[in-house]
Coordinates of C-alpha atoms and ligand atoms in Angstrom, one line a residue:
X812 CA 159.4 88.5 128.1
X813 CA 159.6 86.7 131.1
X814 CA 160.6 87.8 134.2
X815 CA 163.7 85.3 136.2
X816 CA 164.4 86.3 139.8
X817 CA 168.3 85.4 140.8
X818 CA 169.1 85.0 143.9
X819 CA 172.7 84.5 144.7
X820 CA 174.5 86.1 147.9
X821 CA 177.8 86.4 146.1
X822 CA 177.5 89.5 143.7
X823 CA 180.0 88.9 141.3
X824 CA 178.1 85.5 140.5
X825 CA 175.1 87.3 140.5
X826 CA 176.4 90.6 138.3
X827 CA 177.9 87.6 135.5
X828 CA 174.9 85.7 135.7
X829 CA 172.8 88.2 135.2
X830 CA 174.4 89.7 132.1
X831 CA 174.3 86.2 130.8
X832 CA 170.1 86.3 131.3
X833 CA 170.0 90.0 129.5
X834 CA 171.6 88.7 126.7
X835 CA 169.3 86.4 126.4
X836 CA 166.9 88.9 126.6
X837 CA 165.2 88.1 129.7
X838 CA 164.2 90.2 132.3
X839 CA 166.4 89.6 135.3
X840 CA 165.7 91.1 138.8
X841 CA 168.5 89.8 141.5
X842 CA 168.3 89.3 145.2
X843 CA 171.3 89.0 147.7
X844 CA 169.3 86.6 150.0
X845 CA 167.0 84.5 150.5
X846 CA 164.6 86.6 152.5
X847 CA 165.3 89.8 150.1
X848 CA 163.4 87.0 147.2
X849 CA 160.9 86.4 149.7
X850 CA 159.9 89.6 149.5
X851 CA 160.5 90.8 146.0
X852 CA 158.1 87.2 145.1
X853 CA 155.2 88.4 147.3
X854 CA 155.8 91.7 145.2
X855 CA 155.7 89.3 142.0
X856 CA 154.6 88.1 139.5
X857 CA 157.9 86.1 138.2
X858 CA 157.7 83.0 135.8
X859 CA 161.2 81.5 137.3
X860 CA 163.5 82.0 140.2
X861 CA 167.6 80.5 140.0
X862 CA 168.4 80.5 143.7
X863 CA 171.6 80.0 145.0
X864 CA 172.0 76.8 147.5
X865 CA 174.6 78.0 149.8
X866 CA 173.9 81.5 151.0
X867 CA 174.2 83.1 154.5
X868 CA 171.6 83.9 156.1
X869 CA 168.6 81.5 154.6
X870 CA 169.8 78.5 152.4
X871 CA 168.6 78.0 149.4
X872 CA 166.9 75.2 150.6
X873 CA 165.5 76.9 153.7
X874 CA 164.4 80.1 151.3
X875 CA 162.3 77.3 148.7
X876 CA 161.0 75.3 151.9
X877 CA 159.8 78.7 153.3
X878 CA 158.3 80.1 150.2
X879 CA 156.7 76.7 149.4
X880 CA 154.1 77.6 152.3
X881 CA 153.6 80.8 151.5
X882 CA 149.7 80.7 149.7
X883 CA 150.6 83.2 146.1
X884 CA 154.1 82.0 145.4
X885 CA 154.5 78.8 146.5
X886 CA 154.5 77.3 143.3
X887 CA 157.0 79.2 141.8
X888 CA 159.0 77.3 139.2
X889 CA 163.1 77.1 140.7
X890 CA 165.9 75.7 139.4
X891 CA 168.9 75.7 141.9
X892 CA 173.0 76.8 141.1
X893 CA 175.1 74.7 142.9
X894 CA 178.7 74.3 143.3
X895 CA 178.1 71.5 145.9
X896 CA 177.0 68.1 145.2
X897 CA 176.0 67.4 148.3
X898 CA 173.4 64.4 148.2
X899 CA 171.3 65.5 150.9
X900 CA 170.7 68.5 149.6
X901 CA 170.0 67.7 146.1
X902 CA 167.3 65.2 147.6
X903 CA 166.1 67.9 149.0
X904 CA 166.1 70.2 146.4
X905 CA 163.8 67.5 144.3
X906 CA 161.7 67.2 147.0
X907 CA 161.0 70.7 147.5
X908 CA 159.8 70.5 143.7
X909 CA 163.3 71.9 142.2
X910 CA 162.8 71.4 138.7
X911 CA 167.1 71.3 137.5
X912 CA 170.6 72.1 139.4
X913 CA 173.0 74.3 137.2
X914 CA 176.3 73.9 138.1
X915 CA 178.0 77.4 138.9
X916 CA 179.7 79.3 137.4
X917 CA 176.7 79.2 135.0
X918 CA 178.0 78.9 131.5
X919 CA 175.4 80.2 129.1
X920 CA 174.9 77.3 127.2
X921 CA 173.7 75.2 130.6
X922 CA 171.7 78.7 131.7
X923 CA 169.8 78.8 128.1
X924 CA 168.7 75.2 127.9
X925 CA 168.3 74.7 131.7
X926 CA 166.0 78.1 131.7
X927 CA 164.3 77.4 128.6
X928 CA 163.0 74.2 129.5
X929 CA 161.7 75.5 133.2
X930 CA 160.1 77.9 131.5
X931 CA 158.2 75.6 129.3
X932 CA 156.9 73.2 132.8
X933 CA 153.7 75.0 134.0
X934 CA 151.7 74.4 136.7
X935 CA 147.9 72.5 137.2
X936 CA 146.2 74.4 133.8
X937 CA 143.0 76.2 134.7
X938 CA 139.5 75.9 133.8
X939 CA 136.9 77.7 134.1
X940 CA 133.4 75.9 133.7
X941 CA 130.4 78.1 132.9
X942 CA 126.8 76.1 133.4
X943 CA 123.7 76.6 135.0
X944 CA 123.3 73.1 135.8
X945 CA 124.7 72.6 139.3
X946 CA 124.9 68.9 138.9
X947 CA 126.6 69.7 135.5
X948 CA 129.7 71.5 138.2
X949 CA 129.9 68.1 140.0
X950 CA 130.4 66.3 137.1
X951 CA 133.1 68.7 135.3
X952 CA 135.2 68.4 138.8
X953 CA 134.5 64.8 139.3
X954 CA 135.9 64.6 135.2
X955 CA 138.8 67.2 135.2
X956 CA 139.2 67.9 138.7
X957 CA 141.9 65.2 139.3
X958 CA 144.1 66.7 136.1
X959 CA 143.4 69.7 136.1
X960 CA 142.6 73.4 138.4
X961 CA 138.6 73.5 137.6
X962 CA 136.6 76.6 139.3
X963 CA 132.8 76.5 138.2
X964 CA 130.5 79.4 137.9
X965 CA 126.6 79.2 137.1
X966 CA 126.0 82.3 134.7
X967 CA 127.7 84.4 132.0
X968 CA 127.7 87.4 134.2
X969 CA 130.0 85.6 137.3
X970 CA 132.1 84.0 134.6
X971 CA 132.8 87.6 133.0
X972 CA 133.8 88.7 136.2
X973 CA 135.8 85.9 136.8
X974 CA 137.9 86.2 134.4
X975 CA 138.5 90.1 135.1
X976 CA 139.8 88.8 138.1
X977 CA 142.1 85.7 137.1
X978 CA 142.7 84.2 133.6
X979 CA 142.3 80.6 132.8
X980 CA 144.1 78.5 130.2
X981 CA 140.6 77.2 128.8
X982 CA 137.0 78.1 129.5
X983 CA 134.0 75.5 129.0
X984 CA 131.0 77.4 128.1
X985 CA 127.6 76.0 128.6
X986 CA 125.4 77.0 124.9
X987 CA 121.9 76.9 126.7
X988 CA 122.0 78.9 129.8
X989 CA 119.0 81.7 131.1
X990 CA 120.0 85.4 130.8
X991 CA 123.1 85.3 129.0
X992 CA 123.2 82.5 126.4
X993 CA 127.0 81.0 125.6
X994 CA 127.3 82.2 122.1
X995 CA 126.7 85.9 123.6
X996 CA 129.2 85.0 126.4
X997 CA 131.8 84.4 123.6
X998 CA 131.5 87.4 122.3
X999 CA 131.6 89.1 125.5
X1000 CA 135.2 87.3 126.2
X1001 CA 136.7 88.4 122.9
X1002 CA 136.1 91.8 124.0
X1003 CA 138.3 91.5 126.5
X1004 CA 141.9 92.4 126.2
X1005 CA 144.2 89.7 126.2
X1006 CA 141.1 87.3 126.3
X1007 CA 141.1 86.9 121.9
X1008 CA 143.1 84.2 122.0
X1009 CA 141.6 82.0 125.2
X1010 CA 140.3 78.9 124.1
X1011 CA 136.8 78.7 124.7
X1012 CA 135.2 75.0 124.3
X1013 CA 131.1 74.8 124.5
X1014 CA 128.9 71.9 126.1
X1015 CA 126.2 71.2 124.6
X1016 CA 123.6 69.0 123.7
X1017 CA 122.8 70.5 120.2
X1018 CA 123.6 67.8 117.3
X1019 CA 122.5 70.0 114.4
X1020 CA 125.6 71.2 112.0
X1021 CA 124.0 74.8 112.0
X1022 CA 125.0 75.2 115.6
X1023 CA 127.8 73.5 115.2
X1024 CA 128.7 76.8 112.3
X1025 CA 127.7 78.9 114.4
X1026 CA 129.7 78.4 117.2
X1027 CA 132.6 77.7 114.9
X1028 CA 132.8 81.3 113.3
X1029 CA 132.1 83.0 116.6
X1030 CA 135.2 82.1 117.6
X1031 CA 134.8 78.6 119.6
X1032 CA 137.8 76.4 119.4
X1033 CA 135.4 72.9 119.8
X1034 CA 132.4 71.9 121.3
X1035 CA 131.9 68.4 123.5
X1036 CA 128.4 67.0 123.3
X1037 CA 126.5 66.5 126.4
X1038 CA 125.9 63.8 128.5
X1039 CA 130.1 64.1 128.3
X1040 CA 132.2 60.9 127.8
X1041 CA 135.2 60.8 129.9
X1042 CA 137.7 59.7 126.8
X1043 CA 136.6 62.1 124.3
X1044 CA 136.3 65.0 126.7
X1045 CA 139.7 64.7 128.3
X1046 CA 141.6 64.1 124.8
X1047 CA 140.0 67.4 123.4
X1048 CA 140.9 69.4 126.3
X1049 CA 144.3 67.8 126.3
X1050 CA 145.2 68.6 122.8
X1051 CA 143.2 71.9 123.0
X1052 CA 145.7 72.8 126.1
X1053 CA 149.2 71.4 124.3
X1054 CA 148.2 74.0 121.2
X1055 CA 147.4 76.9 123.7
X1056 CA 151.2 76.4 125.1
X1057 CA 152.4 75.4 122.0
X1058 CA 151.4 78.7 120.9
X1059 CA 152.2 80.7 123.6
X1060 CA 155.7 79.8 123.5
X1061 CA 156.1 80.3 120.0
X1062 CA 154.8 84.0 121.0
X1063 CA 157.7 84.1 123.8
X1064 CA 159.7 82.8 121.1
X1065 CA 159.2 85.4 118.2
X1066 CA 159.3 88.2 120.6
X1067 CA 162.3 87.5 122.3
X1068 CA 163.8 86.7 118.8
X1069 CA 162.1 90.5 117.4
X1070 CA 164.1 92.3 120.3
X1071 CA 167.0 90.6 119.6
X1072 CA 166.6 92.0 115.8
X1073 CA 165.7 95.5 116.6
X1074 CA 168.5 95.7 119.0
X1075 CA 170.9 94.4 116.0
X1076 CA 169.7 96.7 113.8
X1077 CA 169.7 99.3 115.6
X1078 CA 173.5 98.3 116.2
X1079 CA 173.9 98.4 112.4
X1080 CA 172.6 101.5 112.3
X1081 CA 174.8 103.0 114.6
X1082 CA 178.1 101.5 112.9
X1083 CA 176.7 103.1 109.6
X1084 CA 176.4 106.1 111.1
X1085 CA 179.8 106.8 112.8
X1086 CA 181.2 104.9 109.3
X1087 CA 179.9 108.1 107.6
X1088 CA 181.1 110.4 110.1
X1089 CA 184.4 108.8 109.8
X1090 CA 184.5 108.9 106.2
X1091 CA 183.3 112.4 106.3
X1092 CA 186.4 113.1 109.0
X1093 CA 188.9 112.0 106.1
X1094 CA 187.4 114.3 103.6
X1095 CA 187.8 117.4 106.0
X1096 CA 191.1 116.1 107.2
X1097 CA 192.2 117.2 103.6
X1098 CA 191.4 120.6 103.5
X1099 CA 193.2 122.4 106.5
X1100 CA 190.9 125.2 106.2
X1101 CA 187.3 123.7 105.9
X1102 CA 187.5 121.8 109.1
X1103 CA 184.0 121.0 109.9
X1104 CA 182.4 122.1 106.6
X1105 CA 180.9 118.5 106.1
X1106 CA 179.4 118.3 109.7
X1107 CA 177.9 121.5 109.2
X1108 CA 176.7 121.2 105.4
X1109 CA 174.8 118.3 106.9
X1110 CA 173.5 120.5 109.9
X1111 CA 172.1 123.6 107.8
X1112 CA 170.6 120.6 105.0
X1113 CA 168.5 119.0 107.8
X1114 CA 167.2 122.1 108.8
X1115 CA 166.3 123.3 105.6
X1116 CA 164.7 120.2 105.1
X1117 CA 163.0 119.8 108.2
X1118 CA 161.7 123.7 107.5
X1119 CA 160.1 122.3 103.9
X1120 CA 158.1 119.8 105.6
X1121 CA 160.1 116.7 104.9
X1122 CA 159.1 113.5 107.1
X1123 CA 161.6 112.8 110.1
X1124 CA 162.7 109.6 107.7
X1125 CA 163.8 111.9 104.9
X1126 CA 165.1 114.8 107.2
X1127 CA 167.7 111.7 108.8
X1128 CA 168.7 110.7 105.0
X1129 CA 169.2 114.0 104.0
X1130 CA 171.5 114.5 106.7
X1131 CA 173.5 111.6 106.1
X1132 CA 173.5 112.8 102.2
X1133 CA 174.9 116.2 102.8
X1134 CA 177.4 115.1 105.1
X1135 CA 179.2 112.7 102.5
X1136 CA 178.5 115.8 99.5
X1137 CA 182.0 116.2 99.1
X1138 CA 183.4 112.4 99.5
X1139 CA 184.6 112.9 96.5
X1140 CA 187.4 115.4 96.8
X1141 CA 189.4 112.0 98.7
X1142 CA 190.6 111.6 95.0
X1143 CA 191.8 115.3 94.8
X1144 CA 195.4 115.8 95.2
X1145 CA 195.7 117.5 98.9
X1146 CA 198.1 120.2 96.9
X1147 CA 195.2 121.6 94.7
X1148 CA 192.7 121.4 97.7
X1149 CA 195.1 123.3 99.7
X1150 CA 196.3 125.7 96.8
X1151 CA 196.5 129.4 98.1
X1152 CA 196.4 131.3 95.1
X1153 CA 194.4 131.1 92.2
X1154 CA 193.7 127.8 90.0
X1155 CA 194.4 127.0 86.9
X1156 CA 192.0 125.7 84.5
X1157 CA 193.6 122.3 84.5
X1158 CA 193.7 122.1 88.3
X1159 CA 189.7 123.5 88.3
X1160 CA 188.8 121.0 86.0
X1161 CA 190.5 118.5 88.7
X1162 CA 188.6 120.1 91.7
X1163 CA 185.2 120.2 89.7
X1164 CA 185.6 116.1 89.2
X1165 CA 185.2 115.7 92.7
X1166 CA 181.5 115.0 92.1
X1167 CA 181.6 112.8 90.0
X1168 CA 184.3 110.9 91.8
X1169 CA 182.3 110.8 95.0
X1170 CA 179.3 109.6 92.9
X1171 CA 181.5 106.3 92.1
X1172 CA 182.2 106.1 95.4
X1173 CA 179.2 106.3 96.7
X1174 CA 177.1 104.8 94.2
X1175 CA 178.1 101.2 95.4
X1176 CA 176.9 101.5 98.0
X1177 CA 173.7 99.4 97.1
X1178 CA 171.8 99.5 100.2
X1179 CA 171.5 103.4 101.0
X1180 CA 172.0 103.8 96.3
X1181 CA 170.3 107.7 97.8
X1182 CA 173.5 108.6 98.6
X1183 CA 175.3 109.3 95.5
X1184 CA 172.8 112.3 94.4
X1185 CA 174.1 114.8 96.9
X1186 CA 177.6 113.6 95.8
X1187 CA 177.2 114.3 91.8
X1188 CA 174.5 117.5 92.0
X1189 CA 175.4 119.7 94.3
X1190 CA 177.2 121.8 92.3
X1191 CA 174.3 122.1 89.8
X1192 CA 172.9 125.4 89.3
X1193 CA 168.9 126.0 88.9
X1194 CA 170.1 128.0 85.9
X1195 CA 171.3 124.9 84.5
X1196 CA 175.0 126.2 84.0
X1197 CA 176.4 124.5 87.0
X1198 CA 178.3 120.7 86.6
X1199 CA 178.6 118.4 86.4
X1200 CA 175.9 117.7 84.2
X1201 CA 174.2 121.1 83.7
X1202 CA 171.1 119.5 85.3
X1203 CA 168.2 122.9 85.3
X1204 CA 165.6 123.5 87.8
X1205 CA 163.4 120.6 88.8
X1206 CA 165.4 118.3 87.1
X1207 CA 167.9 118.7 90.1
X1208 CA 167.5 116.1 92.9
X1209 CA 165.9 118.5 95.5
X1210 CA 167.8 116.4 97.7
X1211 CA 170.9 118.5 95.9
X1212 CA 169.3 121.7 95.9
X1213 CA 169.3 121.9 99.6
X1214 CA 172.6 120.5 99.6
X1215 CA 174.0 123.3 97.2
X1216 CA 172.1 126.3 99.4
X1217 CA 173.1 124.6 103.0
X1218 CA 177.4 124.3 100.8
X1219 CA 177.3 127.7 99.3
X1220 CA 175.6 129.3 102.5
X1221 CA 179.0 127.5 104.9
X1222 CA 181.7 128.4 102.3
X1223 CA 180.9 132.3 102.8
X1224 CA 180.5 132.0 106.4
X1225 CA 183.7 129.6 107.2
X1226 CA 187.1 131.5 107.2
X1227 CA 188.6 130.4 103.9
X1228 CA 192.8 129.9 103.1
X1229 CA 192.5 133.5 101.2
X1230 CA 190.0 135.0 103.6
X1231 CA 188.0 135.7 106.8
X1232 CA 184.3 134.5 107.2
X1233 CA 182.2 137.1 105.6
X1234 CA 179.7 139.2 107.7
X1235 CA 176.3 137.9 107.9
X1236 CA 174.7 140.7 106.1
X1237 CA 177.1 139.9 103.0
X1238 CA 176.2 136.3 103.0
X1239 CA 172.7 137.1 103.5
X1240 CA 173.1 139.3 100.1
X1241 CA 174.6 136.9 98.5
X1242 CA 171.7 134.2 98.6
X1243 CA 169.2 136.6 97.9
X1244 CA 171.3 138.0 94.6
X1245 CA 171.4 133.9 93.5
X1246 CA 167.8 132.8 94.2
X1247 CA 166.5 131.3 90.8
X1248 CA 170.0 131.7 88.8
X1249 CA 172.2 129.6 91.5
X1250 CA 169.5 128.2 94.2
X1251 CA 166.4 127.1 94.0
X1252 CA 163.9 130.0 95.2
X1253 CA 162.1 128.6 97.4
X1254 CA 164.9 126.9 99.1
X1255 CA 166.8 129.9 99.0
X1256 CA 164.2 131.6 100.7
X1257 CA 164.2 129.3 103.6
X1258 CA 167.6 129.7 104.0
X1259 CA 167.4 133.5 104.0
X1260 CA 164.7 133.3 106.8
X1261 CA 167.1 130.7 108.9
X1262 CA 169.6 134.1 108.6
X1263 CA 167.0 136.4 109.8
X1264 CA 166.4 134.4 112.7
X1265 CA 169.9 133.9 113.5
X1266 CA 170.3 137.6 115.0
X1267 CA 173.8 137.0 116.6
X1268 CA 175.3 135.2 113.6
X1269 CA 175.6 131.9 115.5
X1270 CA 175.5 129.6 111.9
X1271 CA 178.9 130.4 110.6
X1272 CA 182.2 128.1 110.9
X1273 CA 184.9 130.9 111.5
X1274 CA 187.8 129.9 113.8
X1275 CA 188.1 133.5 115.5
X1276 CA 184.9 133.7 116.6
Ligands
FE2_53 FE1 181.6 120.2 96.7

């Protein structure tokens, strides 16, 4: 990602402008003044600075003629925000090596392309030349020198510790060479980290096509046959460089574009996970009594499932399950819900089709189609008389099992229209007595060991307490 510094002495400008770069997903450090960039450049490294022409204290212009001197970060790559046209200044500006003028305030369409293409201008690339021959080094500087940054070294050994020290854009390895021969300099390089991808050309005299293999497969982008020729070395070199950028900013590119994607996903992820807690909001709305129940269904089910071993992935989807369980009773006339005394068989039958009816719901739902199970089988027993589809054992989603303990185990320990939460020991009874006729043993026994550790009765949904 790379790094802007903005430098702007007016901080509302510099707040706006600076949201505008974070959106873009650059990483934006600002300054107030001219001498504050001063300093925060010799702290560097930055790739580009947007400095502010008119500022108290140093101008922009003063703070770009000062920092042109300065050895380290003098050739830092500026563009200038300007509200003045002012001639003389703008002549300046070019002078001082300003490479565009954004008019302020900085709309983000003139910030992107004006940054974008600063960011693509580099400096003088580097080479570093590797030969033992030291008239070979005069003849590399007298050939490249005038283009481009050339540093010559005489073994393998100084160029590996060259390049500890400062990367080049392109090395130019020497094949034959005492000690450490070229091909085993390669290697060395690709060891490095960050060094894999640093085009590394060889001179050499060989003209034989197994060397040329060779030297291919170990990695070498090209090789330039000695005594060179000024036409064909400089083109090779030249196009070798355009790819290296070429690439590199395609790698800006796709990274900037892959934290633009996480960040919207994650985004959708969010809104999917407050829709469900607002869905599940509507369902607890209806009853009066079970406020909560869906919230904490989905609590005890992650924790059951977290306690069987399930992956953090399937621990997060079974949370989301359980909490949308009983979805379905948003078809269920709020009188029956909210009955006090006992139901008829008609209005049971209407109160058991809530499962179904929050399996249609759910069910199109096509990206997350997991979510429907906890829906339709939760109020399947492992004896196989529950409903609605008298599922047995196994052949219940386990996903519903837990859902049916982590249900069952809230209903007893939530005050109820008709009654007060039970005591723990009851409920702890109850689950036991059930284990292999209503729950599945071993979940059952889970949840019985969550009760034993829960020595002041903490897991329970009662308003009085
Ligand atoms: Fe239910």
């Amino acid at each position: 990602m790379a790094k802007i510094l903005l430098v702007d002495d007016n901080e509302i400008n510099l707040m706006m402008t600076e949201m505008v770069l974070s959106e873009m997903h650059y990483e934006v450090t600002t300054a107030l003044s001219g001498e504050e960039a001063i300093e925060l450049l010799q702290n560097g490294p930055y790739d580009l600075m947007l400095l502010d022409i008119v500022m108290d204290g140093l101008s922009g212009i003063e703070t770009l003629a000062r920092i042109r001197e300065m050895p380290g970060i003098s050739g830092i790559r500026t563009i200038f925000l300007t509200s003045s046209s002012h001639m003389a200044d703008m002549t300046e500006a070019i002078r001082l090596g300003a490479l565009d003028f954004i008019r302020k305030p900085a709309l983000p369409e003139n910030l992107y392309s004006a940054v974008r293409q600063a960011l693509l201008v580099r400096e003088k690339d580097r080479i570093l030349a590797v030969d033992d021959d030291e008239m070979n080094h005069i003849a590399i500087e007298e050939l490249f020198g005038i283009r481009y940054d050339v540093h010559c070294v005489s073994s393998g050994a100084e160029a590996l510790a060259e390049l500890a020290r400062e990367r080049p854009d392109l090395v130019l390895l020497d094949l034959h060479m005492p000690d450490m021969n070229g091909l085993e300099v390669l290697k060395r390089i690709r060891d490095i980290e960050s060094c894999e991808n640093l085009p590394v050309v060889f001179l050499t005299a060989d003209n034989d096509a197994n060397t040329e293999a060779e030297l291919f497969t170990a990695g070498a982008m090209d090789f330039i046959a000695k005594p060179l020729v000024l036409q064909v070395a400089m083109q090779r070199i030249r196009r070798i460089l355009e790819l290296k950028h070429l690439q590199d900013s395609l790698h800006d590119e796709v990274n900037r574009k892959t934290v633009a994607l996480q960040e919207s996903n994650q985004k959708l992820n969010n809104l999917s996970d407050q829709i469900i807690r607002a869905l599940a909001g509507a369902i607890d709305a209806k009853d009066s009594y079970t406020n909560g129940h869906s919230a904490r269904v989905a609590e005890y089910s992650r924790e059951l499932a977290r306690r069987l071993g399930k992956s953090a992935a399937a621990v997060a989807e079974i949370y989301n399950i359980a909490f949308l369980h009983d979805v379905g009773k948003i078809g269920i006339p709020s009188t029956i819900i909210n009955k006090p005394g006992k139901l008829t068989d008609e209005e049971f039958a209407i109160i058991k089709s809530h499962t179904m009816k929050g399996y249609e719901i759910l069910k199109t739902i096509s990206e997350m189609p997991e979510l429907s199970i906890g829906a339709r089988w939760h109020h399947e027993r492992y004896d196989g008389t529950g409903y609605p589809d008298g599922k047995e054992g196994k052949n219940i989603p386990e996903i519903a099992r837990i859902i049916c303990v982590a249900d069952c185990y809230d209903a007893m320990s939530s005050d109820r229209l008709y009654r007060k939460a039970l005591p723990q020991h009851i409920v702890r009874d109850e689950i036991e007595k059930n284990k292999g006729t209503q729950f599945d043993p071993r979940i059952a026994e889970v949840m019985l060991q969550m009760i034993d550790e829960d020595k002041e009765y903490k897991m329970n949904g009662s308003k009085t307490k």
